[in-house]
Short mmCIF file of C-alpha atoms in Angstrom, two decimals:
data_model
loop_
_atom_site.label_atom_id
_atom_site.label_comp_id
_atom_site.label_asym_id
_atom_site.label_seq_id
_atom_site.Cartn_x
_atom_site.Cartn_y
_atom_site.Cartn_z
CA MET A 1167 122.91 97.54 16.98
CA ASP A 1168 122.98 100.97 15.30
CA PHE A 1169 119.22 100.93 15.48
CA LYS A 1170 119.23 100.15 19.17
CA ALA A 1171 121.77 103.14 19.88
CA ALA A 1172 119.65 105.31 17.86
CA VAL A 1173 116.53 104.35 19.92
CA ASP A 1174 118.56 104.48 23.37
CA ALA A 1175 119.31 108.07 22.20
CA GLU A 1176 115.64 108.98 21.29
CA PHE A 1177 116.50 109.44 17.87
CA THR A 1178 118.74 112.75 18.48
CA LEU A 1179 120.01 114.48 15.42
CA GLU A 1180 123.61 112.73 16.02
CA ALA A 1181 121.88 109.48 16.55
CA VAL A 1182 119.69 109.82 13.26
CA ARG A 1183 122.97 111.07 11.27
CA ASN A 1184 124.76 108.14 12.43
CA LEU A 1185 122.01 105.74 11.14
CA ALA A 1186 122.01 107.78 7.76
CA SER A 1187 125.59 107.51 7.50
CA ASN A 1188 125.93 103.82 8.60
CA GLY A 1189 122.88 103.24 6.07
CA GLY A 1190 125.14 104.82 3.39
CA VAL A 1191 127.91 102.69 3.96
CA GLN A 1192 125.76 99.62 4.09
CA LEU A 1193 124.46 100.56 0.66
CA THR A 1194 127.81 101.41 -0.74
CA PHE A 1195 129.88 98.37 0.76
CA GLY A 1196 127.30 96.03 2.17
CA THR A 1197 125.76 92.88 0.42
CA ASP A 1198 122.17 93.09 1.65
CA HIS A 1199 120.77 96.55 0.66
CA HIS A 1200 117.89 95.87 3.12
CA ILE A 1201 119.58 96.65 5.77
CA ALA A 1202 120.84 99.87 4.43
CA CYS A 1203 116.85 100.63 4.01
CA VAL A 1204 116.15 100.06 7.43
CA TYR A 1205 118.81 102.43 8.72
CA ILE A 1206 118.24 105.35 6.25
CA ALA A 1207 114.40 105.04 6.49
CA SER A 1208 114.42 105.25 10.07
CA ALA A 1209 116.52 108.14 9.87
CA VAL A 1210 114.14 109.92 7.45
CA LYS A 1211 111.08 108.76 9.49
CA ALA A 1212 112.48 110.00 12.81
CA PHE A 1213 114.16 113.54 11.17
CA PRO A 1214 112.27 114.21 7.98
CA THR A 1215 114.04 117.49 7.69
CA ASP A 1216 117.64 116.14 7.90
CA THR A 1217 119.40 116.54 4.38
CA LEU A 1218 122.00 113.58 5.09
CA SER A 1219 119.29 111.08 5.69
CA VAL A 1220 116.80 112.37 2.89
CA ASN A 1221 119.74 112.47 0.29
CA ASN A 1222 120.91 108.90 1.43
CA PHE A 1223 117.22 107.80 1.12
CA GLY A 1224 117.07 109.24 -2.47
CA ALA A 1225 120.30 107.39 -3.21
CA TYR A 1226 119.14 104.07 -1.93
CA LEU A 1227 116.09 104.58 -4.15
CA ARG A 1228 117.97 105.13 -7.15
CA ASN A 1229 120.25 102.06 -6.52
CA ILE A 1230 117.22 99.71 -6.13
CA ASP A 1231 116.17 101.19 -9.53
CA SER A 1232 113.35 103.33 -8.34
CA THR A 1233 114.65 106.57 -10.38
CA ALA A 1234 111.13 107.89 -10.63
CA ILE A 1235 110.49 107.91 -7.00
CA SER A 1236 114.54 109.07 -5.97
CA ILE A 1237 113.97 112.33 -8.14
CA PRO A 1238 111.11 113.80 -5.97
CA VAL A 1239 113.03 112.71 -2.74
CA LEU A 1240 116.17 114.30 -3.84
CA LEU A 1241 114.32 117.54 -5.03
CA TYR A 1242 113.15 117.64 -1.38
CA ALA A 1243 116.60 117.17 -0.10
CA ASN A 1244 117.51 120.16 -2.33
CA LYS A 1245 114.67 122.17 -1.20
CA LEU A 1246 115.89 121.76 2.34
CA PHE A 1247 119.45 122.81 1.41
CA SER A 1248 120.04 123.81 -2.20
CA GLN A 1249 123.63 124.69 -1.81
CA SER A 1250 124.69 121.01 -1.32
CA PRO A 1251 126.94 119.84 -4.09
CA VAL A 1252 126.36 116.26 -3.00
CA ILE A 1253 122.59 116.52 -3.36
CA LEU A 1254 122.95 117.98 -6.78
CA THR A 1255 125.17 115.07 -7.57
CA GLN A 1256 122.64 112.76 -6.65
CA LEU A 1257 120.05 114.40 -8.73
CA GLY A 1258 122.32 114.73 -11.80
CA ASN A 1259 122.94 110.94 -11.48
CA SER A 1260 119.19 110.06 -11.20
CA TYR A 1261 118.46 112.25 -14.12
CA PHE A 1262 121.16 110.43 -15.97
#
C-alpha cells in the first residue's frame, strides 16, 4: 500500500520519506525484515540524497549483520548531512 502510494505520487520527497519512515518502523517492530528492505531500498533508489532514507538503509544493513556494508552507507549519509546526531549514533553503533 505504501509503495503504491509512492508510485502514485511519482516518488516525491514526501513519498520517499514516508517509505523510509515506514521501512524503519517495519525494521524495528515488524516480523519480516524483507518488507523493510523493499521500503528503504526503494526510497534510496528514488532519492539517493535523502539523508533519512540513506540513514535507515545503513541501519537496515547493520541489523541484518552487514556491518561492513552499513558503515560506508552511513558515512555517505554523514557526508550529506554531517550535523545529524541520528546518523552519528548509527555510525557509532555500526563501529561498535
